[in-house]
Amino acid sequence: MSKPILISGIQPTGKLHIGNYLGALKNFVDLQNSGRYKCYFFVADLHSITESYDPKEKPGQVLNLVLDYLSAGLNAEKSTIFIQSKIPAHSETAWILNTVTPFGELKRMTQFKDKSEHQRENINVGLFDYPVLMASDILLYDAEFVPVGEDQLQHLELTRTLARKFNKKFPPDGRAGGKVFIEPKPLLTETPKIMSLDNPNKKMSKSMPEGCLFLDDSPQIMTEKIKRAVTDSGKEIKYLPESKPAISNLLRIYKNLSGLPMKKIEKKYENKSYGQFKKDLSNVIIDYFMVFQKKKNLLSKNIRKIEKLMAVGNKKAEAIANKKLEEVKKATGLKK
Ligand code: AMP
Ligand code: TRP
């Protein structure tokens, strides 16, 4: 039996922080290495231009995310890795899907409402149409599973709705009961939510860089940031997210990077000071990400090789996407 297809992507909007890593990228790598899925991972650059940006910076951001993918352990031999904008079928299919998308459904999307609040000066139609392009990304590859965070569940539900609507309206001819699209399911693997280092009640987010620990930070900066990270009153090092949100956030990072169970970590730091714990945590973080940074450094030395690798991934993805787009065009009467 062939393996079920899985797809996901991240927008190239800047440097990745440890929240992105533990909440998304590490999970991609684990899913790839589980060997249970045929995986596609892409750089969602078309989505990223719905936010204000400097065009001069975009190519660098795309390349940087590709390097992050590969340095974290995504492997072009195990997964198909590609750049969304290199595959015109994504935009083309999104347009066709627009014609089965009820305006009212898009208007309900909470991410659109949130982002509109945050970028009042740039509430563009692309931002509104974002979920339809996302549906296209997923449906083109017959993906059964989409690993995403909770914030994307509403978009995935819309993707299912659009697949259903399209299938009903445009059955492929000659295949009674046949369907052009597969309805994908979210894969809500448990990934930690990492909070800001300077405010444990806010999610770590690139919009507040002061509270971020970036994967590319130098060991010195990492040490300083952990040293400066806010802590709770009292001095106990215990995982109590409600009453001790700050230290619990740091413990969560420690646990996920060291692989030690929480109980063991708590035991290790019984009667130890916040200072000692933070020092050790810095070392855990540095050891972990130095491996990542070394790999990234090495890969950066041969950009031509990365570009070739991407060209292969793009080509592989494009062949699959174009085949599905053919089916879409036939079903909709755009092609005989
Ligand atoms: P963003 O750039 O905010 O769209 O995030 C890219 C990916 O990282 C998404 O899958 C998010 O769910 C995940 N992510 C972002 N911030 C965090 C965080 N603080 N903790 C855990 N996951 C996060
Ligand atoms: N919207 C996703 C995010 O912000 C990124 C994304 C775009 C995506 N297209 C996708 C994720 C398709 C999964 C599948 O995290």
mmCIF file of C-alpha atoms and ligand atoms in Angstrom:
data_model
loop_
_atom_site.group_PDB
_atom_site.id
_atom_site.type_symbol
_atom_site.label_atom_id
_atom_site.label_comp_id
_atom_site.label_asym_id
_atom_site.label_seq_id
_atom_site.Cartn_x
_atom_site.Cartn_y
_atom_site.Cartn_z
ATOM 1 C CA MET A 1 0.000 0.000 0.000
ATOM 2 C CA SER A 2 1.244 3.451 -0.785
ATOM 3 C CA LYS A 3 1.868 5.799 2.096
ATOM 4 C CA PRO A 4 -0.590 8.597 2.870
ATOM 5 C CA ILE A 5 0.463 12.010 1.622
ATOM 6 C CA LEU A 6 1.320 14.788 4.051
ATOM 7 C CA ILE A 7 1.993 18.432 3.256
ATOM 8 C CA SER A 8 2.890 21.571 5.164
ATOM 9 C CA GLY A 9 4.602 24.893 4.710
ATOM 10 C CA ILE A 10 5.968 27.889 6.577
ATOM 11 C CA GLN A 11 5.999 31.499 5.390
ATOM 12 C CA PRO A 12 9.416 33.061 4.805
ATOM 13 C CA THR A 13 9.042 36.259 6.792
ATOM 14 C CA GLY A 14 12.243 36.485 8.803
ATOM 15 C CA LYS A 15 14.446 34.486 11.105
ATOM 16 C CA LEU A 16 12.952 31.413 12.785
ATOM 17 C CA HIS A 17 12.764 31.438 16.571
ATOM 18 C CA ILE A 18 12.711 28.546 18.971
ATOM 19 C CA GLY A 19 8.869 28.673 19.028
ATOM 20 C CA ASN A 20 8.763 28.072 15.264
ATOM 21 C CA TYR A 21 11.292 25.299 15.667
ATOM 22 C CA LEU A 22 9.612 23.397 18.508
ATOM 23 C CA GLY A 23 6.085 24.224 17.331
ATOM 24 C CA ALA A 24 6.513 23.392 13.643
ATOM 25 C CA LEU A 25 9.853 22.543 12.060
ATOM 26 C CA LYS A 26 10.985 19.864 14.530
ATOM 27 C CA ASN A 27 7.634 18.182 14.058
ATOM 28 C CA PHE A 28 8.078 18.202 10.258
ATOM 29 C CA VAL A 29 11.430 16.463 10.691
ATOM 30 C CA ASP A 30 9.959 13.863 13.066
ATOM 31 C CA LEU A 31 7.073 13.185 10.670
ATOM 32 C CA GLN A 32 9.469 12.815 7.765
ATOM 33 C CA ASN A 33 11.676 10.442 9.738
ATOM 34 C CA SER A 34 8.753 8.341 10.957
ATOM 35 C CA GLY A 35 8.678 6.896 7.451
ATOM 36 C CA ARG A 36 4.885 6.716 7.630
ATOM 37 C CA TYR A 37 4.101 9.420 5.088
ATOM 38 C CA LYS A 38 4.988 10.624 1.661
ATOM 39 C CA CYS A 39 5.978 14.147 2.642
ATOM 40 C CA TYR A 40 5.885 17.508 0.896
ATOM 41 C CA PHE A 41 7.290 20.584 2.639
ATOM 42 C CA PHE A 42 7.336 23.953 0.984
ATOM 43 C CA VAL A 43 8.222 27.612 1.461
ATOM 44 C CA ALA A 44 4.977 29.602 1.371
ATOM 45 C CA ASP A 45 6.386 32.719 -0.281
ATOM 46 C CA LEU A 46 3.153 33.666 -2.047
ATOM 47 C CA HIS A 47 1.408 33.740 1.305
ATOM 48 C CA SER A 48 4.185 35.830 2.815
ATOM 49 C CA ILE A 49 3.675 38.742 0.427
ATOM 50 C CA THR A 50 0.246 39.431 1.928
ATOM 51 C CA GLU A 51 2.167 41.165 4.729
ATOM 52 C CA SER A 52 4.101 44.374 4.105
ATOM 53 C CA TYR A 53 7.707 43.596 3.175
ATOM 54 C CA ASP A 54 10.778 44.845 1.371
ATOM 55 C CA PRO A 55 11.110 43.120 -2.048
ATOM 56 C CA LYS A 56 14.888 43.266 -1.776
ATOM 57 C CA GLU A 57 14.732 41.041 1.280
ATOM 58 C CA LYS A 58 12.415 38.359 -0.038
ATOM 59 C CA PRO A 59 14.922 36.177 -1.970
ATOM 60 C CA GLY A 60 17.165 36.054 1.102
ATOM 61 C CA GLN A 61 14.240 35.125 3.337
ATOM 62 C CA VAL A 62 13.230 32.283 1.018
ATOM 63 C CA LEU A 63 16.779 30.926 0.856
ATOM 64 C CA ASN A 64 17.178 31.273 4.606
ATOM 65 C CA LEU A 65 14.052 29.205 5.243
ATOM 66 C CA VAL A 66 15.247 26.515 2.834
ATOM 67 C CA LEU A 67 18.552 26.432 4.747
ATOM 68 C CA ASP A 68 16.625 26.199 8.024
ATOM 69 C CA TYR A 69 14.581 23.281 6.661
ATOM 70 C CA LEU A 70 17.676 21.386 5.570
ATOM 71 C CA SER A 71 19.758 22.228 8.641
ATOM 72 C CA ALA A 72 16.968 21.068 10.938
ATOM 73 C CA GLY A 73 16.945 17.709 9.196
ATOM 74 C CA LEU A 74 14.466 17.852 6.330
ATOM 75 C CA ASN A 75 16.057 15.780 3.641
ATOM 76 C CA ALA A 76 15.458 16.224 -0.058
ATOM 77 C CA GLU A 77 15.849 12.511 -0.586
ATOM 78 C CA LYS A 78 13.132 11.657 1.905
ATOM 79 C CA SER A 79 10.740 14.561 1.285
ATOM 80 C CA THR A 80 9.833 16.744 -1.650
ATOM 81 C CA ILE A 81 10.942 20.247 -0.691
ATOM 82 C CA PHE A 82 9.877 23.132 -2.902
ATOM 83 C CA ILE A 83 9.109 26.830 -3.290
ATOM 84 C CA GLN A 84 5.420 27.652 -3.696
ATOM 85 C CA SER A 85 5.813 30.508 -6.184
ATOM 86 C CA LYS A 86 7.860 28.361 -8.563
ATOM 87 C CA ILE A 87 4.764 26.315 -9.250
ATOM 88 C CA PRO A 88 2.163 28.383 -11.092
ATOM 89 C CA ALA A 89 -0.461 25.662 -10.585
ATOM 90 C CA HIS A 90 -0.871 26.876 -6.978
ATOM 91 C CA SER A 91 -2.071 30.322 -8.022
ATOM 92 C CA GLU A 92 -4.074 29.024 -10.928
ATOM 93 C CA THR A 93 -5.923 26.472 -8.848
ATOM 94 C CA ALA A 94 -6.525 29.067 -6.163
ATOM 95 C CA TRP A 95 -8.322 31.202 -8.753
ATOM 96 C CA ILE A 96 -10.550 28.322 -9.771
ATOM 97 C CA LEU A 97 -11.241 27.472 -6.124
ATOM 98 C CA ASN A 98 -12.232 31.120 -5.602
ATOM 99 C CA THR A 99 -15.273 30.415 -7.741
ATOM 100 C CA VAL A 100 -16.571 27.785 -5.305
ATOM 101 C CA THR A 101 -15.654 29.775 -2.188
ATOM 102 C CA PRO A 102 -18.570 31.455 -0.438
ATOM 103 C CA PHE A 103 -17.692 35.045 0.404
ATOM 104 C CA GLY A 104 -19.357 34.644 3.786
ATOM 105 C CA GLU A 105 -17.069 31.760 4.763
ATOM 106 C CA LEU A 106 -13.928 33.784 4.104
ATOM 107 C CA LYS A 107 -15.341 36.692 6.046
ATOM 108 C CA ARG A 108 -15.516 34.488 9.132
ATOM 109 C CA MET A 109 -11.803 33.618 9.151
ATOM 110 C CA THR A 110 -10.328 34.756 12.446
ATOM 111 C CA GLN A 111 -6.786 35.022 11.091
ATOM 112 C CA PHE A 112 -8.005 37.549 8.510
ATOM 113 C CA LYS A 113 -9.707 39.547 11.246
ATOM 114 C CA ASP A 114 -6.615 39.422 13.472
ATOM 115 C CA LYS A 115 -4.206 40.335 10.704
ATOM 116 C CA SER A 116 -6.456 43.159 9.509
ATOM 117 C CA GLU A 117 -6.286 44.588 13.022
ATOM 118 C CA HIS A 118 -2.489 44.379 12.965
ATOM 119 C CA GLN A 119 -1.916 45.772 9.496
ATOM 120 C CA ARG A 120 -4.629 48.366 9.128
ATOM 121 C CA GLU A 121 -2.610 50.186 6.477
ATOM 122 C CA ASN A 122 -2.471 47.088 4.261
ATOM 123 C CA ILE A 123 -5.718 45.129 4.375
ATOM 124 C CA ASN A 124 -5.295 43.670 0.908
ATOM 125 C CA VAL A 125 -7.482 41.184 -0.959
ATOM 126 C CA GLY A 126 -4.608 38.682 -0.912
ATOM 127 C CA LEU A 127 -4.856 38.606 2.852
ATOM 128 C CA PHE A 128 -8.567 37.882 2.523
ATOM 129 C CA ASP A 129 -7.971 35.174 -0.090
ATOM 130 C CA TYR A 130 -5.073 33.619 1.855
ATOM 131 C CA PRO A 131 -7.066 30.530 2.945
ATOM 132 C CA VAL A 132 -8.070 29.721 -0.650
ATOM 133 C CA LEU A 133 -4.439 29.668 -1.766
ATOM 134 C CA MET A 134 -3.721 27.466 1.227
ATOM 135 C CA ALA A 135 -6.506 25.096 0.114
ATOM 136 C CA SER A 136 -4.922 24.988 -3.321
ATOM 137 C CA ASP A 137 -1.507 24.133 -1.796
ATOM 138 C CA ILE A 138 -3.032 21.169 -0.050
ATOM 139 C CA LEU A 139 -5.570 19.870 -2.572
ATOM 140 C CA LEU A 140 -3.167 19.833 -5.520
ATOM 141 C CA TYR A 141 -1.124 17.080 -3.870
ATOM 142 C CA ASP A 142 -3.973 14.812 -2.711
ATOM 143 C CA ALA A 143 -2.719 15.338 0.832
ATOM 144 C CA GLU A 144 -4.528 13.351 3.490
ATOM 145 C CA PHE A 145 -2.689 14.942 6.386
ATOM 146 C CA VAL A 146 -1.632 18.478 7.159
ATOM 147 C CA PRO A 147 0.434 19.107 10.284
ATOM 148 C CA VAL A 148 -0.523 22.582 11.489
ATOM 149 C CA GLY A 149 -0.933 24.511 14.693
ATOM 150 C CA GLU A 150 -4.336 25.200 16.183
ATOM 151 C CA ASP A 151 -4.475 28.645 14.611
ATOM 152 C CA GLN A 152 -4.680 27.012 11.172
ATOM 153 C CA LEU A 153 -7.541 24.602 11.933
ATOM 154 C CA GLN A 154 -10.177 26.965 10.596
ATOM 155 C CA HIS A 155 -8.280 27.210 7.297
ATOM 156 C CA LEU A 156 -8.098 23.456 7.081
ATOM 157 C CA GLU A 157 -11.821 23.150 7.706
ATOM 158 C CA LEU A 158 -12.370 25.596 4.843
ATOM 159 C CA THR A 159 -10.082 23.463 2.657
ATOM 160 C CA ARG A 160 -12.330 20.480 3.370
ATOM 161 C CA THR A 161 -15.425 22.510 2.564
ATOM 162 C CA LEU A 162 -13.933 23.691 -0.741
ATOM 163 C CA ALA A 163 -12.907 20.140 -1.686
ATOM 164 C CA ARG A 164 -16.457 18.959 -0.989
ATOM 165 C CA LYS A 165 -18.077 21.810 -2.892
ATOM 166 C CA PHE A 166 -15.781 21.385 -5.860
ATOM 167 C CA ASN A 167 -16.249 17.611 -5.978
ATOM 168 C CA LYS A 168 -20.010 18.012 -5.907
ATOM 169 C CA LYS A 169 -20.167 20.735 -8.523
ATOM 170 C CA PHE A 170 -17.500 19.339 -10.832
ATOM 171 C CA PRO A 171 -17.340 15.543 -10.802
ATOM 172 C CA PRO A 172 -14.733 14.235 -13.232
ATOM 173 C CA ASP A 173 -16.555 12.875 -16.266
ATOM 174 C CA GLY A 174 -16.555 9.183 -16.904
ATOM 175 C CA ARG A 175 -16.069 8.472 -13.208
ATOM 176 C CA ALA A 176 -19.460 8.182 -11.575
ATOM 177 C CA GLY A 177 -19.031 9.296 -7.957
ATOM 178 C CA GLY A 178 -15.450 10.134 -8.766
ATOM 179 C CA LYS A 179 -13.748 12.982 -7.010
ATOM 180 C CA VAL A 180 -11.062 15.392 -8.102
ATOM 181 C CA PHE A 181 -10.002 16.343 -4.569
ATOM 182 C CA ILE A 182 -9.320 14.465 -1.358
ATOM 183 C CA GLU A 183 -10.522 16.019 1.896
ATOM 184 C CA PRO A 184 -7.453 16.503 4.116
ATOM 185 C CA LYS A 185 -7.323 16.043 7.868
ATOM 186 C CA PRO A 186 -5.301 18.133 10.280
ATOM 187 C CA LEU A 187 -2.493 16.374 12.086
ATOM 188 C CA LEU A 188 -2.461 18.002 15.481
ATOM 189 C CA THR A 189 0.672 16.481 16.892
ATOM 190 C CA GLU A 190 1.368 17.782 20.333
ATOM 191 C CA THR A 191 3.928 20.518 19.987
ATOM 192 C CA PRO A 192 4.808 22.908 22.762
ATOM 193 C CA LYS A 193 3.671 26.489 22.677
ATOM 194 C CA ILE A 194 6.698 28.585 23.549
ATOM 195 C CA MET A 195 6.080 31.871 25.302
ATOM 196 C CA SER A 196 8.023 35.093 25.014
ATOM 197 C CA LEU A 197 11.173 35.283 27.156
ATOM 198 C CA ASP A 198 10.180 38.696 28.447
ATOM 199 C CA ASN A 199 6.489 37.992 28.942
ATOM 200 C CA PRO A 200 5.376 34.431 29.718
ATOM 201 C CA ASN A 201 1.762 35.352 29.000
ATOM 202 C CA LYS A 202 2.448 36.167 25.347
ATOM 203 C CA LYS A 203 3.389 33.705 22.624
ATOM 204 C CA MET A 204 6.952 34.047 21.397
ATOM 205 C CA SER A 205 6.472 35.940 18.145
ATOM 206 C CA LYS A 206 8.656 37.667 15.598
ATOM 207 C CA SER A 207 6.447 40.729 15.950
ATOM 208 C CA MET A 208 8.032 41.116 19.402
ATOM 209 C CA PRO A 209 11.688 40.265 18.725
ATOM 210 C CA GLU A 210 12.809 41.291 22.245
ATOM 211 C CA GLY A 211 11.275 38.111 23.622
ATOM 212 C CA CYS A 212 12.553 35.775 20.897
ATOM 213 C CA LEU A 213 15.423 33.337 20.908
ATOM 214 C CA PHE A 214 16.415 32.953 17.261
ATOM 215 C CA LEU A 215 17.953 29.758 15.899
ATOM 216 C CA ASP A 216 20.761 31.831 14.400
ATOM 217 C CA ASP A 217 21.636 33.722 17.610
ATOM 218 C CA SER A 218 25.262 33.378 18.672
ATOM 219 C CA PRO A 219 26.045 31.415 21.865
ATOM 220 C CA GLN A 220 26.791 34.702 23.642
ATOM 221 C CA ILE A 221 23.441 36.192 22.669
ATOM 222 C CA MET A 222 21.635 32.988 23.618
ATOM 223 C CA THR A 223 23.273 33.005 27.043
ATOM 224 C CA GLU A 224 22.419 36.661 27.566
ATOM 225 C CA LYS A 225 18.813 36.199 26.513
ATOM 226 C CA ILE A 226 18.291 33.279 28.886
ATOM 227 C CA LYS A 227 19.985 35.190 31.674
ATOM 228 C CA ARG A 228 17.643 38.126 31.080
ATOM 229 C CA ALA A 229 14.522 35.963 30.680
ATOM 230 C CA VAL A 230 11.894 36.871 33.275
ATOM 231 C CA THR A 231 11.278 34.436 36.104
ATOM 232 C CA ASP A 232 8.504 34.061 38.661
ATOM 233 C CA SER A 233 8.489 35.026 42.308
ATOM 234 C CA GLY A 234 9.715 32.347 44.684
ATOM 235 C CA LYS A 235 12.654 30.175 43.824
ATOM 236 C CA GLU A 236 11.271 26.721 43.181
ATOM 237 C CA ILE A 237 12.028 25.173 39.803
ATOM 238 C CA LYS A 238 8.777 23.361 39.157
ATOM 239 C CA TYR A 239 6.567 22.939 36.122
ATOM 240 C CA LEU A 240 3.444 24.823 37.178
ATOM 241 C CA PRO A 241 2.194 26.638 34.057
ATOM 242 C CA GLU A 242 -0.632 28.414 35.924
ATOM 243 C CA SER A 243 1.217 29.755 38.923
ATOM 244 C CA LYS A 244 4.763 29.813 37.513
ATOM 245 C CA PRO A 245 4.383 30.566 33.805
ATOM 246 C CA ALA A 246 7.883 31.964 33.262
ATOM 247 C CA ILE A 247 9.925 29.154 34.764
ATOM 248 C CA SER A 248 7.506 26.622 33.224
ATOM 249 C CA ASN A 249 8.225 28.085 29.792
ATOM 250 C CA LEU A 250 11.972 27.690 30.356
ATOM 251 C CA LEU A 251 11.444 24.149 31.653
ATOM 252 C CA ARG A 252 9.435 23.360 28.526
ATOM 253 C CA ILE A 253 12.343 24.465 26.348
ATOM 254 C CA TYR A 254 14.781 22.444 28.470
ATOM 255 C CA LYS A 255 12.599 19.328 28.232
ATOM 256 C CA ASN A 256 12.060 19.506 24.496
ATOM 257 C CA LEU A 257 15.689 20.044 23.641
ATOM 258 C CA SER A 258 17.208 17.651 26.168
ATOM 259 C CA GLY A 259 14.623 14.906 25.750
ATOM 260 C CA LEU A 260 14.573 14.411 29.538
ATOM 261 C CA PRO A 261 11.217 13.858 31.259
ATOM 262 C CA MET A 262 9.945 16.864 33.232
ATOM 263 C CA LYS A 263 10.026 14.958 36.516
ATOM 264 C CA LYS A 264 13.713 14.201 36.062
ATOM 265 C CA ILE A 265 14.496 17.834 35.326
ATOM 266 C CA GLU A 266 12.535 19.012 38.363
ATOM 267 C CA LYS A 267 14.403 16.496 40.507
ATOM 268 C CA LYS A 268 17.737 17.620 39.125
ATOM 269 C CA TYR A 269 16.979 21.234 40.095
ATOM 270 C CA GLU A 270 15.411 20.607 43.488
ATOM 271 C CA ASN A 271 17.182 23.025 45.838
ATOM 272 C CA LYS A 272 19.114 24.628 42.973
ATOM 273 C CA SER A 273 18.917 28.297 42.093
ATOM 274 C CA TYR A 274 17.300 29.961 39.081
ATOM 275 C CA GLY A 275 20.822 31.099 38.199
ATOM 276 C CA GLN A 276 22.179 27.574 38.044
ATOM 277 C CA PHE A 277 19.167 26.360 36.075
ATOM 278 C CA LYS A 278 19.474 29.175 33.561
ATOM 279 C CA LYS A 279 23.171 28.517 33.107
ATOM 280 C CA ASP A 280 22.507 24.856 32.362
ATOM 281 C CA LEU A 281 19.580 25.717 30.102
ATOM 282 C CA SER A 282 21.815 28.002 28.048
ATOM 283 C CA ASN A 283 24.229 25.124 27.601
ATOM 284 C CA VAL A 284 21.452 22.757 26.535
ATOM 285 C CA ILE A 285 20.232 25.319 23.982
ATOM 286 C CA ILE A 286 23.717 26.127 22.706
ATOM 287 C CA ASP A 287 24.732 22.465 22.354
ATOM 288 C CA TYR A 288 21.534 21.751 20.461
ATOM 289 C CA PHE A 289 21.620 24.664 18.085
ATOM 290 C CA MET A 290 25.356 24.646 17.453
ATOM 291 C CA VAL A 291 24.801 21.413 15.528
ATOM 292 C CA PHE A 292 22.085 23.195 13.550
ATOM 293 C CA GLN A 293 24.237 26.282 12.987
ATOM 294 C CA LYS A 294 27.265 24.289 11.878
ATOM 295 C CA LYS A 295 25.165 22.472 9.331
ATOM 296 C CA LYS A 296 23.631 25.732 8.152
ATOM 297 C CA ASN A 297 27.048 27.307 7.837
ATOM 298 C CA LEU A 298 28.282 24.452 5.765
ATOM 299 C CA LEU A 299 25.225 24.473 3.506
ATOM 300 C CA SER A 300 25.536 28.259 3.061
ATOM 301 C CA LYS A 301 28.963 27.764 1.576
ATOM 302 C CA ASN A 302 27.485 25.998 -1.412
ATOM 303 C CA ILE A 303 24.404 27.903 -2.446
ATOM 304 C CA ARG A 304 24.634 26.576 -5.983
ATOM 305 C CA LYS A 305 24.133 23.095 -4.643
ATOM 306 C CA ILE A 306 21.075 24.211 -2.647
ATOM 307 C CA GLU A 307 19.652 25.898 -5.714
ATOM 308 C CA LYS A 308 20.070 22.712 -7.705
ATOM 309 C CA LEU A 309 18.418 20.730 -4.952
ATOM 310 C CA MET A 310 15.499 23.158 -4.964
ATOM 311 C CA ALA A 311 15.197 22.965 -8.729
ATOM 312 C CA VAL A 312 14.802 19.203 -8.422
ATOM 313 C CA GLY A 313 12.181 19.565 -5.669
ATOM 314 C CA ASN A 314 10.293 22.206 -7.634
ATOM 315 C CA LYS A 315 10.251 20.011 -10.695
ATOM 316 C CA LYS A 316 8.959 17.005 -8.784
ATOM 317 C CA ALA A 317 6.216 19.040 -7.127
ATOM 318 C CA GLU A 318 5.316 20.784 -10.358
ATOM 319 C CA ALA A 319 4.720 17.507 -12.173
ATOM 320 C CA ILE A 320 2.267 16.376 -9.469
ATOM 321 C CA ALA A 321 0.558 19.763 -9.263
ATOM 322 C CA ASN A 322 0.193 20.105 -13.029
ATOM 323 C CA LYS A 323 -1.391 16.698 -13.285
ATOM 324 C CA LYS A 324 -4.010 17.652 -10.716
ATOM 325 C CA LEU A 325 -4.576 21.016 -12.394
ATOM 326 C CA GLU A 326 -5.299 19.142 -15.640
ATOM 327 C CA GLU A 327 -8.002 17.189 -13.840
ATOM 328 C CA VAL A 328 -9.379 20.433 -12.417
ATOM 329 C CA LYS A 329 -9.470 22.047 -15.850
ATOM 330 C CA LYS A 330 -11.152 19.068 -17.396
ATOM 331 C CA ALA A 331 -13.757 18.851 -14.648
ATOM 332 C CA THR A 332 -14.524 22.571 -14.896
ATOM 333 C CA GLY A 333 -14.710 22.601 -18.684
ATOM 334 C CA LEU A 334 -11.631 24.752 -19.178
ATOM 335 C CA LYS A 335 -9.985 21.952 -21.091
ATOM 336 C CA LYS A 336 -11.380 19.231 -23.309
HETATM 337 P P1 AMP B 1 4.378 32.076 12.035
HETATM 338 O O1 AMP B 1 5.610 32.608 11.416
HETATM 339 O O2 AMP B 1 3.938 32.778 13.283
HETATM 340 O O3 AMP B 1 3.265 31.863 11.030
HETATM 341 O O4 AMP B 1 4.738 30.600 12.550
HETATM 342 C C1 AMP B 1 5.202 29.566 11.732
HETATM 343 C C2 AMP B 1 4.952 28.251 12.445
HETATM 344 O O5 AMP B 1 5.535 28.232 13.754
HETATM 345 C C3 AMP B 1 3.467 27.949 12.652
HETATM 346 O O6 AMP B 1 3.243 26.570 12.389
HETATM 347 C C4 AMP B 1 3.204 28.263 14.106
HETATM 348 O O7 AMP B 1 2.190 27.449 14.656
HETATM 349 C C5 AMP B 1 4.547 27.974 14.768
HETATM 350 N N1 AMP B 1 4.782 28.888 15.891
HETATM 351 C C6 AMP B 1 4.938 30.242 15.816
HETATM 352 N N2 AMP B 1 5.169 30.784 17.045
HETATM 353 C C7 AMP B 1 5.159 29.744 17.926
HETATM 354 C C8 AMP B 1 5.340 29.652 19.361
HETATM 355 N N3 AMP B 1 5.592 30.726 20.101
HETATM 356 N N4 AMP B 1 5.262 28.418 19.931
HETATM 357 C C9 AMP B 1 5.008 27.331 19.172
HETATM 358 N N5 AMP B 1 4.837 27.341 17.830
HETATM 359 C C10 AMP B 1 4.899 28.537 17.205
HETATM 360 N N1 TRP B 2 -0.826 29.342 6.691
HETATM 361 C C1 TRP B 2 0.271 28.534 7.202
HETATM 362 C C2 TRP B 2 0.878 29.208 8.430
HETATM 363 O O1 TRP B 2 0.813 30.407 8.576
HETATM 364 C C3 TRP B 2 1.324 28.325 6.144
HETATM 365 C C4 TRP B 2 0.775 27.543 4.998
HETATM 366 C C5 TRP B 2 0.493 28.018 3.749
HETATM 367 C C6 TRP B 2 0.419 26.182 5.026
HETATM 368 N N2 TRP B 2 -0.006 27.015 2.959
HETATM 369 C C7 TRP B 2 -0.072 25.877 3.704
HETATM 370 C C8 TRP B 2 0.475 25.182 6.010
HETATM 371 C C9 TRP B 2 -0.518 24.603 3.388
HETATM 372 C C10 TRP B 2 0.038 23.895 5.654
HETATM 373 C C11 TRP B 2 -0.462 23.618 4.364
HETATM 374 O O2 TRP B 2 1.455 28.533 9.283
#
